[in-house]
């Protein structure tokens, strides 16, 4: 079966079982075939997210998914276990994929640094003029045209500062919001809504953190 790297394959052995659910009849006339197909599809979908270089992780993930009884259709429940293997050729192919991806990442990082440096030069009036003279010494008169073409090109540092301002505004808003939640009922209502939102967005770690915060006793104000 396919892995996360094209051409690098898992060798898969699936052991499965199926049963009829109580007081029901499978809608398919070949429930065993349906069960086998269901286990193969589940296994293939999971293995496409894993690398052949880490068989234990791929095997654990697959067995976690197919190792409990599931219901692919009315009247039928299926479970199974999987054992994975791979070949030296497939491992070498996966390693080559990883090596190429790392080389691409390094090339992209170098290109980004080069472009960021160029943006820094072009965004600064004096540096832009010196860069233009160094690159095109016989076209000095066209430097003003370059300035017009660039218009208000921001410096990379300006973009970072703008992002920092946004983060600062968000923190200020959050601090003000939390400070306004005086009553325990307000605090609990806010956290409940926050947990529901994070869960809907699929942020499991943030959801767990918010739930843990909700379980803490609300701070009591000292009497004056």
PDB file of C-alpha atoms in Angstrom:
ATOM      1  CA  UNK A   1       0.000   0.000   0.000  1.00  0.00           C
ATOM      2  CA  UNK A   2       1.069   3.579  -0.672  1.00  0.00           C
ATOM      3  CA  UNK A   3       2.879   5.690   1.901  1.00  0.00           C
ATOM      4  CA  UNK A   4       3.311   9.428   2.227  1.00  0.00           C
ATOM      5  CA  UNK A   5       6.213   9.236  -0.260  1.00  0.00           C
ATOM      6  CA  UNK A   6       5.344   8.420  -3.858  1.00  0.00           C
ATOM      7  CA  UNK A   7       6.514   4.963  -4.883  1.00  0.00           C
ATOM      8  CA  UNK A   8       7.609   3.879  -1.390  1.00  0.00           C
ATOM      9  CA  UNK A   9       5.216   1.108  -0.390  1.00  0.00           C
ATOM     10  CA  UNK A  10       4.175  -0.763   2.723  1.00  0.00           C
ATOM     11  CA  UNK A  11       3.809  -4.531   2.713  1.00  0.00           C
ATOM     12  CA  UNK A  12       0.547  -5.087   4.574  1.00  0.00           C
ATOM     13  CA  UNK A  13      -1.085  -8.104   6.187  1.00  0.00           C
ATOM     14  CA  UNK A  14      -4.564  -7.509   7.608  1.00  0.00           C
ATOM     15  CA  UNK A  15      -6.302  -9.933   9.938  1.00  0.00           C
ATOM     16  CA  UNK A  16      -9.970  -9.112  10.345  1.00  0.00           C
ATOM     17  CA  UNK A  17     -13.253 -10.280  11.769  1.00  0.00           C
ATOM     18  CA  UNK A  18     -16.872  -9.362  11.201  1.00  0.00           C
ATOM     19  CA  UNK A  19     -20.170  -9.997  12.925  1.00  0.00           C
ATOM     20  CA  UNK A  20     -23.816  -9.236  12.466  1.00  0.00           C
ATOM     21  CA  UNK A  21     -25.257  -6.690  14.817  1.00  0.00           C
ATOM     22  CA  UNK A  22     -27.996  -7.998  17.117  1.00  0.00           C
ATOM     23  CA  UNK A  23     -31.457  -8.307  15.596  1.00  0.00           C
ATOM     24  CA  UNK A  24     -30.319  -7.188  12.162  1.00  0.00           C
ATOM     25  CA  UNK A  25     -29.452  -8.641   8.805  1.00  0.00           C
ATOM     26  CA  UNK A  26     -26.591  -7.283   6.689  1.00  0.00           C
ATOM     27  CA  UNK A  27     -27.848  -5.396   3.673  1.00  0.00           C
ATOM     28  CA  UNK A  28     -24.998  -6.827   1.578  1.00  0.00           C
ATOM     29  CA  UNK A  29     -25.184 -10.416   0.370  1.00  0.00           C
ATOM     30  CA  UNK A  30     -21.409 -10.858   0.913  1.00  0.00           C
ATOM     31  CA  UNK A  31     -20.704  -9.340   4.344  1.00  0.00           C
ATOM     32  CA  UNK A  32     -17.222 -10.883   4.482  1.00  0.00           C
ATOM     33  CA  UNK A  33     -16.241  -9.128   1.251  1.00  0.00           C
ATOM     34  CA  UNK A  34     -17.665  -5.878   2.567  1.00  0.00           C
ATOM     35  CA  UNK A  35     -15.673  -6.292   5.790  1.00  0.00           C
ATOM     36  CA  UNK A  36     -12.414  -6.963   3.931  1.00  0.00           C
ATOM     37  CA  UNK A  37     -12.932  -3.994   1.651  1.00  0.00           C
ATOM     38  CA  UNK A  38     -13.708  -1.732   4.601  1.00  0.00           C
ATOM     39  CA  UNK A  39     -10.528  -2.729   6.438  1.00  0.00           C
ATOM     40  CA  UNK A  40      -8.423  -2.264   3.308  1.00  0.00           C
ATOM     41  CA  UNK A  41      -9.841   1.201   2.689  1.00  0.00           C
ATOM     42  CA  UNK A  42      -9.295   2.278   6.295  1.00  0.00           C
ATOM     43  CA  UNK A  43      -5.745   0.949   6.300  1.00  0.00           C
ATOM     44  CA  UNK A  44      -4.858   2.562   2.973  1.00  0.00           C
ATOM     45  CA  UNK A  45      -6.192   5.956   4.070  1.00  0.00           C
ATOM     46  CA  UNK A  46      -4.055   5.926   7.222  1.00  0.00           C
ATOM     47  CA  UNK A  47      -0.869   4.605   5.636  1.00  0.00           C
ATOM     48  CA  UNK A  48      -0.897   7.369   3.022  1.00  0.00           C
ATOM     49  CA  UNK A  49      -0.096   9.741   5.902  1.00  0.00           C
ATOM     50  CA  UNK A  50       2.898   7.741   7.169  1.00  0.00           C
ATOM     51  CA  UNK A  51       6.456   7.016   6.107  1.00  0.00           C
ATOM     52  CA  UNK A  52       7.849   3.525   5.532  1.00  0.00           C
ATOM     53  CA  UNK A  53      10.879   4.532   7.612  1.00  0.00           C
ATOM     54  CA  UNK A  54       8.745   4.515  10.764  1.00  0.00           C
ATOM     55  CA  UNK A  55       6.861   1.226  10.693  1.00  0.00           C
ATOM     56  CA  UNK A  56       5.922   1.179  14.411  1.00  0.00           C
ATOM     57  CA  UNK A  57       4.173   4.548  14.205  1.00  0.00           C
ATOM     58  CA  UNK A  58       2.301   3.578  11.044  1.00  0.00           C
ATOM     59  CA  UNK A  59       1.301   0.226  12.501  1.00  0.00           C
ATOM     60  CA  UNK A  60       0.131   1.745  15.788  1.00  0.00           C
ATOM     61  CA  UNK A  61      -1.936   4.393  14.008  1.00  0.00           C
ATOM     62  CA  UNK A  62      -3.579   1.806  11.780  1.00  0.00           C
ATOM     63  CA  UNK A  63      -4.341  -0.645  14.566  1.00  0.00           C
ATOM     64  CA  UNK A  64      -5.778   2.157  16.677  1.00  0.00           C
ATOM     65  CA  UNK A  65      -8.216   2.942  13.874  1.00  0.00           C
ATOM     66  CA  UNK A  66      -9.268  -0.556  12.813  1.00  0.00           C
ATOM     67  CA  UNK A  67      -8.803  -2.376  16.124  1.00  0.00           C
ATOM     68  CA  UNK A  68     -12.217  -1.426  17.496  1.00  0.00           C
ATOM     69  CA  UNK A  69     -15.544  -2.590  16.154  1.00  0.00           C
ATOM     70  CA  UNK A  70     -16.890  -0.236  13.493  1.00  0.00           C
ATOM     71  CA  UNK A  71     -20.046  -0.323  11.421  1.00  0.00           C
ATOM     72  CA  UNK A  72     -19.398   0.168   7.688  1.00  0.00           C
ATOM     73  CA  UNK A  73     -23.031  -0.614   6.886  1.00  0.00           C
ATOM     74  CA  UNK A  74     -26.269  -1.466   8.617  1.00  0.00           C
ATOM     75  CA  UNK A  75     -26.204  -4.884  10.213  1.00  0.00           C
ATOM     76  CA  UNK A  76     -22.427  -5.368  10.004  1.00  0.00           C
ATOM     77  CA  UNK A  77     -19.585  -4.676  12.423  1.00  0.00           C
ATOM     78  CA  UNK A  78     -15.917  -5.058  11.518  1.00  0.00           C
ATOM     79  CA  UNK A  79     -12.610  -5.083  13.375  1.00  0.00           C
ATOM     80  CA  UNK A  80      -9.056  -6.009  12.498  1.00  0.00           C
ATOM     81  CA  UNK A  81      -5.336  -5.799  13.105  1.00  0.00           C
ATOM     82  CA  UNK A  82      -2.530  -5.033  10.707  1.00  0.00           C
ATOM     83  CA  UNK A  83       1.117  -6.024  10.451  1.00  0.00           C
ATOM     84  CA  UNK A  84       3.429  -3.896   8.315  1.00  0.00           C
ATOM     85  CA  UNK A  85       6.717  -4.504   6.601  1.00  0.00           C
ATOM     86  CA  UNK A  86       8.707  -2.856   3.839  1.00  0.00           C
ATOM     87  CA  UNK A  87      11.709  -3.493   1.613  1.00  0.00           C
ATOM     88  CA  UNK A  88      15.163  -1.960   1.499  1.00  0.00           C
ATOM     89  CA  UNK A  89      14.288  -0.497  -1.899  1.00  0.00           C
ATOM     90  CA  UNK A  90      11.216   1.273  -0.512  1.00  0.00           C
ATOM     91  CA  UNK A  91      13.223   2.615   2.435  1.00  0.00           C
ATOM     92  CA  UNK A  92      15.891   3.959   0.090  1.00  0.00           C
ATOM     93  CA  UNK A  93      13.210   5.587  -2.042  1.00  0.00           C
ATOM     94  CA  UNK A  94      11.673   7.277   1.003  1.00  0.00           C
ATOM     95  CA  UNK A  95      15.093   8.513   2.110  1.00  0.00           C
ATOM     96  CA  UNK A  96      15.654   9.989  -1.349  1.00  0.00           C
ATOM     97  CA  UNK A  97      12.299  11.783  -1.145  1.00  0.00           C
ATOM     98  CA  UNK A  98      13.279  13.236   2.229  1.00  0.00           C
ATOM     99  CA  UNK A  99      16.711  14.283   0.957  1.00  0.00           C
ATOM    100  CA  UNK A 100      15.181  16.073  -2.025  1.00  0.00           C
ATOM    101  CA  UNK A 101      12.592  17.792   0.154  1.00  0.00           C
ATOM    102  CA  UNK A 102      15.307  19.009   2.517  1.00  0.00           C
ATOM    103  CA  UNK A 103      17.334  20.300  -0.432  1.00  0.00           C
ATOM    104  CA  UNK A 104      14.260  22.134  -1.731  1.00  0.00           C
ATOM    105  CA  UNK A 105      13.577  23.622   1.693  1.00  0.00           C
ATOM    106  CA  UNK A 106      17.157  24.874   1.933  1.00  0.00           C
ATOM    107  CA  UNK A 107      16.939  26.370  -1.549  1.00  0.00           C
ATOM    108  CA  UNK A 108      13.645  28.079  -0.717  1.00  0.00           C
ATOM    109  CA  UNK A 109      15.096  29.448   2.514  1.00  0.00           C
ATOM    110  CA  UNK A 110      18.127  30.827   0.685  1.00  0.00           C
ATOM    111  CA  UNK A 111      15.886  32.410  -1.962  1.00  0.00           C
ATOM    112  CA  UNK A 112      13.721  33.980   0.735  1.00  0.00           C
ATOM    113  CA  UNK A 113      16.784  35.467   2.430  1.00  0.00           C
ATOM    114  CA  UNK A 114      17.988  36.837  -0.906  1.00  0.00           C
ATOM    115  CA  UNK A 115      14.620  38.414  -1.685  1.00  0.00           C
ATOM    116  CA  UNK A 116      14.318  39.832   1.828  1.00  0.00           C
ATOM    117  CA  UNK A 117      17.752  41.409   1.464  1.00  0.00           C
ATOM    118  CA  UNK A 118      16.774  42.840  -1.918  1.00  0.00           C
ATOM    119  CA  UNK A 119      13.560  44.240  -0.443  1.00  0.00           C
ATOM    120  CA  UNK A 120      15.588  45.887   2.315  1.00  0.00           C
ATOM    121  CA  UNK A 121      17.825  47.534  -0.278  1.00  0.00           C
ATOM    122  CA  UNK A 122      15.010  48.713  -2.519  1.00  0.00           C
ATOM    123  CA  UNK A 123      12.882  50.040   0.352  1.00  0.00           C
ATOM    124  CA  UNK A 124      15.690  52.333   1.536  1.00  0.00           C
ATOM    125  CA  UNK A 125      16.226  55.408  -0.636  1.00  0.00           C
ATOM    126  CA  UNK A 126      20.000  55.627  -0.208  1.00  0.00           C
ATOM    127  CA  UNK A 127      20.646  51.900  -0.417  1.00  0.00           C
ATOM    128  CA  UNK A 128      18.412  51.670  -3.477  1.00  0.00           C
ATOM    129  CA  UNK A 129      20.443  54.328  -5.271  1.00  0.00           C
ATOM    130  CA  UNK A 130      23.738  52.621  -4.434  1.00  0.00           C
ATOM    131  CA  UNK A 131      22.380  49.229  -5.474  1.00  0.00           C
ATOM    132  CA  UNK A 132      21.205  50.644  -8.799  1.00  0.00           C
ATOM    133  CA  UNK A 133      24.571  52.287  -9.481  1.00  0.00           C
ATOM    134  CA  UNK A 134      26.386  49.047  -8.666  1.00  0.00           C
ATOM    135  CA  UNK A 135      24.092  46.981 -10.872  1.00  0.00           C
ATOM    136  CA  UNK A 136      23.623  49.411 -13.773  1.00  0.00           C
ATOM    137  CA  UNK A 137      26.368  52.079 -13.708  1.00  0.00           C
ATOM    138  CA  UNK A 138      25.489  53.247 -17.221  1.00  0.00           C
ATOM    139  CA  UNK A 139      21.775  53.743 -16.427  1.00  0.00           C
ATOM    140  CA  UNK A 140      21.932  56.111 -13.480  1.00  0.00           C
ATOM    141  CA  UNK A 141      19.296  58.391 -14.983  1.00  0.00           C
ATOM    142  CA  UNK A 142      16.710  55.601 -14.731  1.00  0.00           C
ATOM    143  CA  UNK A 143      16.955  55.389 -10.940  1.00  0.00           C
ATOM    144  CA  UNK A 144      14.010  57.755 -10.516  1.00  0.00           C
ATOM    145  CA  UNK A 145      11.892  55.513 -12.723  1.00  0.00           C
ATOM    146  CA  UNK A 146      12.694  52.611 -10.405  1.00  0.00           C
ATOM    147  CA  UNK A 147      11.582  54.672  -7.429  1.00  0.00           C
ATOM    148  CA  UNK A 148       8.294  55.419  -9.172  1.00  0.00           C
ATOM    149  CA  UNK A 149       7.785  51.762 -10.038  1.00  0.00           C
ATOM    150  CA  UNK A 150       8.413  50.633  -6.472  1.00  0.00           C
ATOM    151  CA  UNK A 151       6.165  53.332  -5.011  1.00  0.00           C
ATOM    152  CA  UNK A 152       5.852  52.702  -1.248  1.00  0.00           C
ATOM    153  CA  UNK A 153       7.615  49.350  -1.000  1.00  0.00           C
ATOM    154  CA  UNK A 154       7.733  48.518   2.732  1.00  0.00           C
ATOM    155  CA  UNK A 155      10.833  47.296   4.467  1.00  0.00           C
ATOM    156  CA  UNK A 156      10.681  43.698   5.773  1.00  0.00           C
ATOM    157  CA  UNK A 157      11.236  45.124   9.243  1.00  0.00           C
ATOM    158  CA  UNK A 158       8.160  47.335   8.809  1.00  0.00           C
ATOM    159  CA  UNK A 159       6.070  44.257   8.004  1.00  0.00           C
ATOM    160  CA  UNK A 160       7.364  42.507  11.132  1.00  0.00           C
ATOM    161  CA  UNK A 161       6.597  45.582  13.217  1.00  0.00           C
ATOM    162  CA  UNK A 162       3.051  45.652  11.830  1.00  0.00           C
ATOM    163  CA  UNK A 163       2.581  42.000  12.797  1.00  0.00           C
ATOM    164  CA  UNK A 164       3.882  42.766  16.289  1.00  0.00           C
ATOM    165  CA  UNK A 165       1.346  45.591  16.548  1.00  0.00           C
ATOM    166  CA  UNK A 166      -1.463  43.187  15.672  1.00  0.00           C
ATOM    167  CA  UNK A 167      -0.305  40.703  18.299  1.00  0.00           C
ATOM    168  CA  UNK A 168      -0.037  43.499  20.852  1.00  0.00           C
ATOM    169  CA  UNK A 169      -3.585  44.654  20.067  1.00  0.00           C
ATOM    170  CA  UNK A 170      -4.886  41.101  20.457  1.00  0.00           C
ATOM    171  CA  UNK A 171      -3.170  40.710  23.825  1.00  0.00           C
ATOM    172  CA  UNK A 172      -4.540  44.068  24.988  1.00  0.00           C
ATOM    173  CA  UNK A 173      -8.065  43.075  23.921  1.00  0.00           C
ATOM    174  CA  UNK A 174      -7.775  39.702  25.674  1.00  0.00           C
ATOM    175  CA  UNK A 175      -6.486  41.273  28.882  1.00  0.00           C
ATOM    176  CA  UNK A 176      -9.320  43.788  28.900  1.00  0.00           C
ATOM    177  CA  UNK A 177     -11.888  41.068  28.210  1.00  0.00           C
ATOM    178  CA  UNK A 178     -10.660  38.870  31.043  1.00  0.00           C
ATOM    179  CA  UNK A 179     -10.464  41.771  33.468  1.00  0.00           C
ATOM    180  CA  UNK A 180     -14.114  42.615  32.740  1.00  0.00           C
ATOM    181  CA  UNK A 181     -15.288  39.100  33.672  1.00  0.00           C
ATOM    182  CA  UNK A 182     -15.919  39.832  37.320  1.00  0.00           C
ATOM    183  CA  UNK A 183     -18.689  37.369  38.138  1.00  0.00           C
ATOM    184  CA  UNK A 184     -17.982  33.606  38.107  1.00  0.00           C
ATOM    185  CA  UNK A 185     -21.042  33.143  35.897  1.00  0.00           C
ATOM    186  CA  UNK A 186     -19.575  35.501  33.292  1.00  0.00           C
ATOM    187  CA  UNK A 187     -16.252  33.684  33.393  1.00  0.00           C
ATOM    188  CA  UNK A 188     -17.885  30.273  33.011  1.00  0.00           C
ATOM    189  CA  UNK A 189     -20.105  31.454  30.155  1.00  0.00           C
ATOM    190  CA  UNK A 190     -17.130  32.899  28.288  1.00  0.00           C
ATOM    191  CA  UNK A 191     -15.010  29.765  28.726  1.00  0.00           C
ATOM    192  CA  UNK A 192     -17.874  27.512  27.642  1.00  0.00           C
ATOM    193  CA  UNK A 193     -18.305  29.504  24.436  1.00  0.00           C
ATOM    194  CA  UNK A 194     -14.539  29.520  23.873  1.00  0.00           C
ATOM    195  CA  UNK A 195     -14.283  25.744  24.319  1.00  0.00           C
ATOM    196  CA  UNK A 196     -17.133  25.139  21.875  1.00  0.00           C
ATOM    197  CA  UNK A 197     -15.506  27.414  19.300  1.00  0.00           C
ATOM    198  CA  UNK A 198     -12.073  25.803  19.620  1.00  0.00           C
ATOM    199  CA  UNK A 199     -13.594  22.330  19.395  1.00  0.00           C
ATOM    200  CA  UNK A 200     -15.500  23.297  16.240  1.00  0.00           C
ATOM    201  CA  UNK A 201     -12.265  24.611  14.705  1.00  0.00           C
ATOM    202  CA  UNK A 202     -10.462  21.370  15.544  1.00  0.00           C
ATOM    203  CA  UNK A 203      -7.892  22.880  17.922  1.00  0.00           C
ATOM    204  CA  UNK A 204      -7.700  19.978  20.367  1.00  0.00           C
ATOM    205  CA  UNK A 205      -4.752  21.259  22.411  1.00  0.00           C
ATOM    206  CA  UNK A 206      -6.272  24.718  22.857  1.00  0.00           C
ATOM    207  CA  UNK A 207      -9.612  23.127  23.714  1.00  0.00           C
ATOM    208  CA  UNK A 208      -7.980  21.015  26.418  1.00  0.00           C
ATOM    209  CA  UNK A 209      -6.141  24.051  27.788  1.00  0.00           C
ATOM    210  CA  UNK A 210      -9.346  26.086  27.957  1.00  0.00           C
ATOM    211  CA  UNK A 211     -11.186  23.191  29.606  1.00  0.00           C
ATOM    212  CA  UNK A 212      -8.431  22.890  32.213  1.00  0.00           C
ATOM    213  CA  UNK A 213      -8.656  26.614  32.870  1.00  0.00           C
ATOM    214  CA  UNK A 214     -12.420  26.331  33.239  1.00  0.00           C
ATOM    215  CA  UNK A 215     -12.041  23.572  35.828  1.00  0.00           C
ATOM    216  CA  UNK A 216      -9.938  25.826  38.041  1.00  0.00           C
ATOM    217  CA  UNK A 217     -11.833  27.648  40.796  1.00  0.00           C
ATOM    218  CA  UNK A 218     -12.588  31.238  39.986  1.00  0.00           C
ATOM    219  CA  UNK A 219     -10.477  33.730  41.948  1.00  0.00           C
ATOM    220  CA  UNK A 220     -12.364  35.356  44.771  1.00  0.00           C
ATOM    221  CA  UNK A 221     -12.034  39.051  45.358  1.00  0.00           C
ATOM    222  CA  UNK A 222     -10.987  40.154  48.823  1.00  0.00           C
ATOM    223  CA  UNK A 223     -13.673  41.980  50.820  1.00  0.00           C
ATOM    224  CA  UNK A 224     -13.087  45.697  51.258  1.00  0.00           C
TER     225      UNK A 224
END
